[in-house]
Amino acid sequence: MTETRDELIAAARDAARRAYAPYSGFHVGAALLLRNGDVVTGANVENASYGLTLCAETAAVAKIANEGWIGELAEVAIIGGRPDGDDLRGTDPVNPCGRCRQVLNEAAERSQTDILVHCASGDGSAVKTYKLSELLPAAFGPKDLGLID
């Protein structure tokens, strides 16, 4: 797990470098591991109308949904911090927001797995790993609508 986790965090860090965050100055990257071993990334995209901002996790899940891979999610890594050249600053792991937990739950339920979520600090010094069910207990999703057994 550590090798996969570290590779996912590195991919998330690379995605965070491409974030568009002129308002908060806080870059977040997400890397989704699919069952076939492919990695799909996303970065936060801010908007002057703050409510229209896209989180990194949401951007990445939108990519896999658009490719027809919504049911292939296996793991996710998230990293965030303030940019410092090519690096990110921050010593505390960045956790997905509530909206992103719900978006990840949709893909996880479609994948029929309780995915691992690796949360990393910007500087990489701290990583916490959770099952999605720990981050979003009693989640509402496709199973509640009778769409998944």
Short mmCIF file of C-alpha atoms in Angstrom, two decimals:
data_model
loop_
_atom_site.label_atom_id
_atom_site.label_comp_id
_atom_site.label_asym_id
_atom_site.label_seq_id
_atom_site.Cartn_x
_atom_site.Cartn_y
_atom_site.Cartn_z
CA MET A 1 0.00 0.00 0.00
CA THR A 2 2.79 2.47 0.82
CA GLU A 3 4.24 2.40 -2.70
CA THR A 4 0.84 2.97 -4.27
CA ARG A 5 0.02 5.61 -1.68
CA ASP A 6 3.28 7.46 -2.29
CA GLU A 7 2.83 7.30 -6.08
CA LEU A 8 -0.69 8.67 -5.75
CA ILE A 9 0.48 11.47 -3.49
CA ALA A 10 3.20 12.37 -6.01
CA ALA A 11 0.60 12.50 -8.79
CA ALA A 12 -1.66 14.66 -6.61
CA ARG A 13 1.27 16.99 -5.87
CA ASP A 14 1.94 17.34 -9.60
CA ALA A 15 -1.73 18.15 -10.19
CA ALA A 16 -1.68 20.75 -7.39
CA ARG A 17 1.10 22.58 -9.22
CA ARG A 18 -1.41 23.20 -12.02
CA ALA A 19 -4.19 24.51 -9.76
CA TYR A 20 -5.89 27.75 -10.65
CA ALA A 21 -6.22 29.43 -7.26
CA PRO A 22 -5.75 33.19 -7.64
CA TYR A 23 -8.16 34.02 -4.78
CA SER A 24 -7.22 31.67 -1.96
CA GLY A 25 -3.63 30.97 -3.01
CA PHE A 26 -4.23 27.42 -1.75
CA HIS A 27 -3.45 24.71 -4.28
CA VAL A 28 -5.07 21.28 -4.00
CA GLY A 29 -4.43 18.24 -6.15
CA ALA A 30 -6.21 14.90 -6.23
CA ALA A 31 -5.15 11.63 -7.83
CA LEU A 32 -7.64 8.82 -8.35
CA LEU A 33 -6.40 5.25 -8.76
CA LEU A 34 -8.65 3.17 -10.99
CA ARG A 35 -9.00 -0.58 -10.78
CA ASN A 36 -6.98 -1.06 -13.98
CA GLY A 37 -4.03 0.85 -12.47
CA ASP A 38 -4.61 4.12 -14.35
CA VAL A 39 -4.29 7.36 -12.39
CA VAL A 40 -6.53 10.34 -13.14
CA THR A 41 -5.76 13.72 -11.58
CA GLY A 42 -7.52 16.99 -10.92
CA ALA A 43 -6.69 20.34 -9.35
CA ASN A 44 -8.83 23.04 -7.79
CA VAL A 45 -10.17 25.66 -10.19
CA GLU A 46 -11.32 28.83 -8.47
CA ASN A 47 -13.82 31.34 -9.79
CA ALA A 48 -14.47 34.97 -8.87
CA SER A 49 -17.96 33.77 -7.91
CA TYR A 50 -16.69 31.54 -5.10
CA GLY A 51 -19.63 29.13 -5.19
CA LEU A 52 -18.63 28.09 -8.71
CA THR A 53 -15.17 26.95 -7.62
CA LEU A 54 -14.31 23.32 -8.37
CA CYS A 55 -12.37 21.31 -5.83
CA ALA A 56 -9.60 19.00 -7.04
CA GLU A 57 -11.51 15.86 -6.10
CA THR A 58 -14.62 17.03 -7.93
CA ALA A 59 -12.59 17.87 -11.04
CA ALA A 60 -10.96 14.43 -11.02
CA VAL A 61 -14.24 12.56 -10.45
CA ALA A 62 -15.81 14.56 -13.29
CA LYS A 63 -12.99 13.34 -15.55
CA ILE A 64 -13.60 9.69 -14.74
CA ALA A 65 -17.36 10.11 -15.07
CA ASN A 66 -16.94 11.72 -18.49
CA GLU A 67 -14.78 8.81 -19.63
CA GLY A 68 -17.30 6.21 -18.39
CA TRP A 69 -15.03 5.06 -15.55
CA ILE A 70 -17.17 6.19 -12.59
CA GLY A 71 -17.40 2.60 -11.34
CA GLU A 72 -13.65 1.97 -11.46
CA LEU A 73 -12.40 4.04 -8.50
CA ALA A 74 -10.08 2.15 -6.11
CA GLU A 75 -8.19 4.82 -4.06
CA VAL A 76 -7.63 8.56 -3.90
CA ALA A 77 -4.83 10.83 -2.68
CA ILE A 78 -5.30 14.47 -1.79
CA ILE A 79 -2.60 17.04 -1.08
CA GLY A 80 -2.82 20.76 -0.53
CA GLY A 81 -0.85 23.79 0.54
CA ARG A 82 0.38 27.21 -0.43
CA PRO A 83 2.72 27.19 -3.42
CA ASP A 84 6.39 27.87 -2.79
CA GLY A 85 8.10 27.66 -6.16
CA ASP A 86 7.57 24.08 -7.35
CA ASP A 87 6.83 22.93 -3.80
CA LEU A 88 3.86 23.25 -1.49
CA ARG A 89 3.97 24.55 2.08
CA GLY A 90 1.92 23.12 4.89
CA THR A 91 2.50 20.52 7.59
CA ASP A 92 -1.08 19.34 8.23
CA PRO A 93 -2.78 16.74 6.03
CA VAL A 94 -5.53 18.18 3.83
CA ASN A 95 -8.86 16.39 4.10
CA PRO A 96 -11.62 16.48 1.49
CA CYS A 97 -14.41 18.97 2.18
CA GLY A 98 -17.96 17.74 2.75
CA ARG A 99 -19.00 18.23 -0.87
CA CYS A 100 -15.99 16.26 -2.07
CA ARG A 101 -16.68 13.45 0.38
CA GLN A 102 -20.15 13.16 -1.13
CA VAL A 103 -18.80 13.27 -4.70
CA LEU A 104 -16.21 10.61 -3.83
CA ASN A 105 -18.94 8.52 -2.23
CA GLU A 106 -20.88 8.48 -5.50
CA ALA A 107 -17.88 7.02 -7.33
CA ALA A 108 -17.03 4.66 -4.46
CA GLU A 109 -20.56 3.25 -4.34
CA ARG A 110 -20.54 2.82 -8.11
CA SER A 111 -17.21 0.99 -7.67
CA GLN A 112 -18.78 -1.04 -4.85
CA THR A 113 -15.82 -0.47 -2.54
CA ASP A 114 -15.02 1.49 0.60
CA ILE A 115 -12.10 3.36 -1.01
CA LEU A 116 -8.95 4.43 0.78
CA VAL A 117 -8.44 8.20 1.01
CA HIS A 118 -4.82 9.30 1.53
CA CYS A 119 -4.63 12.86 2.90
CA ALA A 120 -1.21 14.52 2.69
CA SER A 121 0.31 17.75 3.92
CA GLY A 122 1.69 20.18 1.38
CA ASP A 123 5.29 19.50 2.38
CA GLY A 124 4.68 15.74 2.38
CA SER A 125 5.73 15.29 5.99
CA ALA A 126 2.37 13.96 7.15
CA VAL A 127 -0.06 11.50 5.59
CA LYS A 128 -3.25 10.12 7.10
CA THR A 129 -5.18 7.31 5.44
CA TYR A 130 -8.87 6.72 6.02
CA LYS A 131 -11.59 4.56 4.57
CA LEU A 132 -14.17 6.83 2.96
CA SER A 133 -16.79 5.47 5.36
CA GLU A 134 -14.75 6.96 8.22
CA LEU A 135 -14.82 10.40 6.58
CA LEU A 136 -18.48 10.17 5.60
CA PRO A 137 -20.36 7.81 7.92
CA ALA A 138 -23.97 6.97 7.06
CA ALA A 139 -23.51 8.43 3.58
CA PHE A 140 -26.41 8.91 1.19
CA GLY A 141 -25.82 7.63 -2.31
CA PRO A 142 -27.00 5.50 -5.21
CA LYS A 143 -27.65 2.54 -2.90
CA ASP A 144 -30.24 4.60 -1.02
CA LEU A 145 -32.10 5.20 -4.28
CA GLY A 146 -32.12 1.48 -5.06
CA LEU A 147 -29.66 1.88 -7.93
CA ILE A 148 -27.02 -0.41 -6.39
CA ASP A 149 -27.49 -3.55 -4.33
#
